[in-house]
GROMACS .gro file of C-alpha atoms in nm:
model
  223
    1MET     CA    1  11.773  12.512  10.133
    2SER     CA    2  12.143  12.414  10.184
    3SER     CA    3  12.310  12.256  10.494
    4ASN     CA    4  12.453  12.604  10.580
    5GLU     CA    5  12.098  12.694  10.702
    6TRP     CA    6  12.085  12.476  10.991
    7ARG     CA    7  11.988  12.694  11.284
    8GLU     CA    8  11.912  12.647  11.653
    9VAL     CA    9  11.541  12.630  11.754
   10LYS     CA   10  11.315  12.537  12.052
   11LEU     CA   11  11.167  12.202  12.009
   12GLY     CA   12  10.813  12.329  12.058
   13GLU     CA   13  10.855  12.520  11.733
   14ILE     CA   14  10.893  12.206  11.523
   15VAL     CA   15  10.719  11.941  11.735
   16ASP     CA   16  10.366  11.871  11.869
   17ILE     CA   17  10.363  11.694  12.218
   18GLU     CA   18  10.112  11.497  12.375
   19MET     CA   19  10.173  11.429  12.753
   20GLY     CA   20  10.045  11.081  12.882
   21GLN     CA   21   9.769  11.055  13.136
   22SER     CA   22   9.706  10.726  13.310
   23PRO     CA   23   9.352  10.569  13.333
   24LYS     CA   24   9.239  10.404  13.661
   25SER     CA   25   9.397  10.053  13.718
   26GLU     CA   26   9.062   9.893  13.710
   27PHE     CA   27   9.078   9.949  13.331
   28TYR     CA   28   9.395   9.757  13.280
   29ASN     CA   29   9.434   9.410  13.148
   30THR     CA   30   9.666   9.153  13.011
   31GLU     CA   31   9.413   8.962  12.786
   32GLY     CA   32   9.455   9.217  12.502
   33LEU     CA   33   9.130   9.388  12.542
   34GLY     CA   34   9.124   9.759  12.414
   35VAL     CA   35   9.447   9.918  12.309
   36PRO     CA   36   9.822   9.848  12.390
   37PHE     CA   37   9.904  10.062  12.700
   38LEU     CA   38  10.233  10.209  12.803
   39GLN     CA   39  10.281  10.336  13.153
   40GLY     CA   40  10.667  10.392  13.119
   41ASN     CA   41  10.976  10.259  12.938
   42LYS     CA   42  10.958   9.926  13.103
   43THR     CA   43  10.889   9.720  12.758
   44PHE     CA   44  11.082   9.969  12.542
   45GLY     CA   45  11.287   9.779  12.292
   46MET     CA   46  11.600   9.908  12.081
   47ILE     CA   47  11.338  10.101  11.852
   48TYR     CA   48  10.981   9.964  11.895
   49PRO     CA   49  10.811   9.870  12.230
   50LYS     CA   50  10.642   9.549  12.334
   51PHE     CA   51  10.312   9.522  12.502
   52ASP     CA   52  10.217   9.322  12.804
   53VAL     CA   53   9.936   9.556  12.932
   54PHE     CA   54   9.609   9.674  12.760
   55CYS     CA   55   9.361   9.951  12.844
   56THR     CA   56   8.978   9.977  12.770
   57ASN     CA   57   8.951  10.339  12.896
   58VAL     CA   58   9.188  10.553  12.688
   59LYS     CA   59   9.282  10.891  12.803
   60LYS     CA   60   9.592  11.015  12.608
   61ILE     CA   61   9.704  10.843  12.274
   62ALA     CA   62   9.987  10.824  12.057
   63ILE     CA   63   9.930  10.747  11.697
   64GLN     CA   64  10.138  10.519  11.460
   65ASN     CA   65  10.502  10.662  11.410
   66ASP     CA   66  10.489  10.884  11.709
   67ILE     CA   67  10.813  10.922  11.892
   68LEU     CA   68  10.755  10.793  12.242
   69MET     CA   69  10.988  10.923  12.520
   70SER     CA   70  11.003  10.850  12.896
   71VAL     CA   71  10.945  11.169  13.100
   72ARG     CA   72  11.007  10.994  13.433
   73ALA     CA   73  11.345  10.829  13.554
   74PRO     CA   74  11.516  10.721  13.361
   75VAL     CA   75  11.422  11.032  13.142
   76GLY     CA   76  11.488  11.030  12.768
   77ASP     CA   77  11.455  10.673  12.669
   78LEU     CA   78  11.323  10.661  12.293
   79ASN     CA   79  11.094  10.442  12.111
   80ILE     CA   80  10.873  10.456  11.787
   81ALA     CA   81  10.490  10.359  11.821
   82GLN     CA   82  10.387  10.109  11.542
   83GLU     CA   83  10.033  10.147  11.613
   84LYS     CA   84   9.777  10.359  11.809
   85ILE     CA   85   9.855  10.315  12.175
   86CYS     CA   86   9.744  10.457  12.524
   87ILE     CA   87  10.022  10.646  12.698
   88GLY     CA   88  10.029  10.681  13.074
   89ARG     CA   89  10.195  10.966  13.287
   90GLY     CA   90  10.548  10.825  13.228
   91ILE     CA   91  10.532  10.865  12.837
   92CYS     CA   92  10.493  11.178  12.612
   93ALA     CA   93  10.437  11.129  12.240
   94MET     CA   94  10.588  11.371  11.991
   95ARG     CA   95  10.541  11.412  11.601
   96MET     CA   96  10.716  11.669  11.376
   97LYS     CA   97  10.490  11.931  11.239
   98ASN     CA   98  10.611  11.822  10.894
   99ARG     CA   99  10.553  11.448  11.002
  100ASN     CA  100  10.908  11.360  10.935
  101ASN     CA  101  10.909  11.165  11.257
  102LEU     CA  102  11.217  10.943  11.172
  103TYR     CA  103  11.431  11.230  11.164
  104LEU     CA  104  11.289  11.349  11.490
  105PHE     CA  105  11.374  11.021  11.641
  106TYR     CA  106  11.744  11.077  11.587
  107LEU     CA  107  11.727  11.448  11.646
  108LEU     CA  108  11.602  11.350  12.014
  109LYS     CA  109  11.857  11.084  12.044
  110HIS     CA  110  12.140  11.328  11.986
  111ASN     CA  111  11.996  11.591  12.222
  112VAL     CA  112  11.825  11.402  12.506
  113LYS     CA  113  12.152  11.432  12.708
  114ASN     CA  114  12.061  11.823  12.730
  115LEU     CA  115  11.694  11.747  12.826
  116LYS     CA  116  11.809  11.520  13.129
  117LYS     CA  117  11.990  11.819  13.271
  118THR     CA  118  11.662  12.001  13.338
  119GLU     CA  119  11.518  11.677  13.516
  120SER     CA  120  11.376  11.758  13.857
  121GLY     CA  121  11.255  11.551  14.149
  122THR     CA  122  11.453  11.434  14.481
  123VAL     CA  123  11.354  11.079  14.448
  124PHE     CA  124  11.196  11.009  14.108
  125GLY     CA  125  11.309  11.262  13.843
  126GLY     CA  126  11.117  11.393  13.567
  127VAL     CA  127  11.057  11.641  13.296
  128ASN     CA  128  10.732  11.832  13.194
  129LYS     CA  129  10.598  11.967  12.873
  130LYS     CA  130  10.758  12.320  12.933
  131ASP     CA  131  11.096  12.153  12.974
  132ILE     CA  132  11.043  11.944  12.642
  133MET     CA  133  10.913  12.233  12.447
  134GLY     CA  134  11.221  12.463  12.565
  135LEU     CA  135  11.478  12.207  12.447
  136SER     CA  136  11.713  12.392  12.231
  137VAL     CA  137  11.832  12.184  11.905
  138MET     CA  138  12.019  12.230  11.590
  139TRP     CA  139  11.820  12.133  11.301
  140THR     CA  140  11.790  12.174  10.921
  141PRO     CA  141  11.454  12.289  10.776
  142ASN     CA  142  11.546  12.122  10.450
  143LEU     CA  143  11.294  11.809  10.428
  144GLN     CA  144  11.514  11.608  10.173
  145GLU     CA  145  11.826  11.649  10.404
  146GLN     CA  146  11.629  11.535  10.697
  147LYS     CA  147  11.532  11.231  10.524
  148THR     CA  148  11.875  11.147  10.409
  149ILE     CA  149  12.009  11.177  10.765
  150ALA     CA  150  11.735  10.971  10.918
  151ALA     CA  151  11.761  10.698  10.646
  152THR     CA  152  12.132  10.671  10.700
  153LEU     CA  153  12.100  10.625  11.060
  154SER     CA  154  11.799  10.401  11.043
  155CYS     CA  155  12.014  10.165  10.817
  156LEU     CA  156  12.281  10.155  11.086
  157ASP     CA  157  12.026  10.077  11.362
  158ASP     CA  158  11.872   9.808  11.137
  159LYS     CA  159  12.222   9.637  11.097
  160ILE     CA  160  12.293   9.664  11.485
  161GLU     CA  161  11.938   9.509  11.559
  162LEU     CA  162  12.012   9.234  11.293
  163ASN     CA  163  12.349   9.136  11.466
  164ASN     CA  164  12.182   9.149  11.810
  165ARG     CA  165  11.939   8.892  11.683
  166ILE     CA  166  12.201   8.684  11.535
  167ASN     CA  167  12.406   8.706  11.863
  168LYS     CA  168  12.085   8.594  12.050
  169THR     CA  169  12.031   8.314  11.837
  170LEU     CA  170  12.394   8.194  11.860
  171GLU     CA  171  12.361   8.213  12.231
  172GLU     CA  172  12.066   8.007  12.242
  173MET     CA  173  12.219   7.738  12.013
  174ALA     CA  174  12.516   7.718  12.247
  175GLN     CA  175  12.316   7.680  12.551
  176ALA     CA  176  12.099   7.419  12.372
  177ILE     CA  177  12.419   7.212  12.293
  178PHE     CA  178  12.575   7.246  12.630
  179LYS     CA  179  12.240   7.127  12.791
  180SER     CA  180  12.222   6.844  12.556
  181TRP     CA  181  12.581   6.707  12.622
  182PHE     CA  182  12.626   6.807  12.993
  183VAL     CA  183  12.288   6.813  13.148
  184ASP     CA  184  12.061   6.566  12.948
  185PHE     CA  185  12.368   6.343  12.818
  186GLU     CA  186  12.151   6.292  12.504
  187PRO     CA  187  12.455   6.151  12.296
  188PHE     CA  188  12.511   5.890  12.554
  189GLN     CA  189  12.148   5.775  12.622
  190ASN     CA  190  12.210   5.425  12.487
  191GLY     CA  191  12.542   5.406  12.692
  192GLU     CA  192  12.614   5.288  13.052
  193PHE     CA  193  12.584   5.548  13.333
  194ILE     CA  194  12.737   5.551  13.699
  195ASP     CA  195  12.664   5.718  14.007
  196SER     CA  196  12.856   6.029  14.111
  197GLU     CA  197  12.825   6.312  14.368
  198LEU     CA  198  12.652   6.494  14.099
  199GLY     CA  199  12.407   6.231  14.000
  200LYS     CA  200  12.419   5.979  13.709
  201ILE     CA  201  12.695   6.047  13.462
  202PRO     CA  202  12.803   5.846  13.153
  203LYS     CA  203  13.049   5.572  13.214
  204GLY     CA  204  13.409   5.685  13.182
  205TRP     CA  205  13.334   6.038  13.284
  206ARG     CA  206  13.432   6.154  13.647
  207VAL     CA  207  13.355   6.457  13.868
  208GLY     CA  208  13.659   6.692  13.907
  209THR     CA  209  13.764   7.071  13.946
  210LEU     CA  210  13.900   7.309  13.693
  211GLU     CA  211  14.240   7.247  13.848
  212ASP     CA  212  14.228   6.887  13.724
  213ILE     CA  213  14.227   6.973  13.374
  214ARG     CA  214  14.402   7.289  13.312
  215GLU     CA  215  14.719   7.482  13.418
  216TYR     CA  216  14.724   7.851  13.485
  217ASN     CA  217  14.933   8.143  13.593
  218CYS     CA  218  14.804   8.417  13.825
  219GLY     CA  219  14.915   8.774  13.721
  220LYS     CA  220  15.165   8.962  13.920
  221THR     CA  221  15.204   9.339  13.952
  222HIS     CA  222  15.547   9.488  13.876
  223LEU     CA  223  15.623   9.790  14.088
   0.00000   0.00000   0.00000
């Protein structure tokens, strides 16, 4: 099939959906007992979730590679399950009938804005299974084309995630250097210190304000 065979379908025609159901809170724990549990999108990452709660009485599950979607405000946040997990009422799990779930992930990312338009609720908005199954999407039934699209977009996401990790590392390094110099005064540990209104500081340093060390001009609006 070629790309000119793209067509509009209802999501329920191409996807199996499992709505979450929350066990009683007495079965929750933070010690890692049972299976990972998601009540909502609180621990969603860019692509994969993290877990701080586990459950020993599983009601509804998502299996590995299922697409996880928040069905309560904020509706439409998406992640991918890396393992079997228990899903609560704030989450649904979806999988393509042809099991090409990575393509589904990006298909939903593109169309979730339309799902949000069906959100109901005066205080805490949400969508139900009927809303999700009735979502109209444009898709290609060509499996190879699906895989090509998903692989391209996944590669871009991987690069974005790598850049985010690099930026986080650089930020942590900058904070460590700042703390070393201006909080712990580590380069001056063998030197002499003097008292100041901010506590002990290296001899030769002084406490001042930003105006003491720089000049600046304020902007002016021209009418």
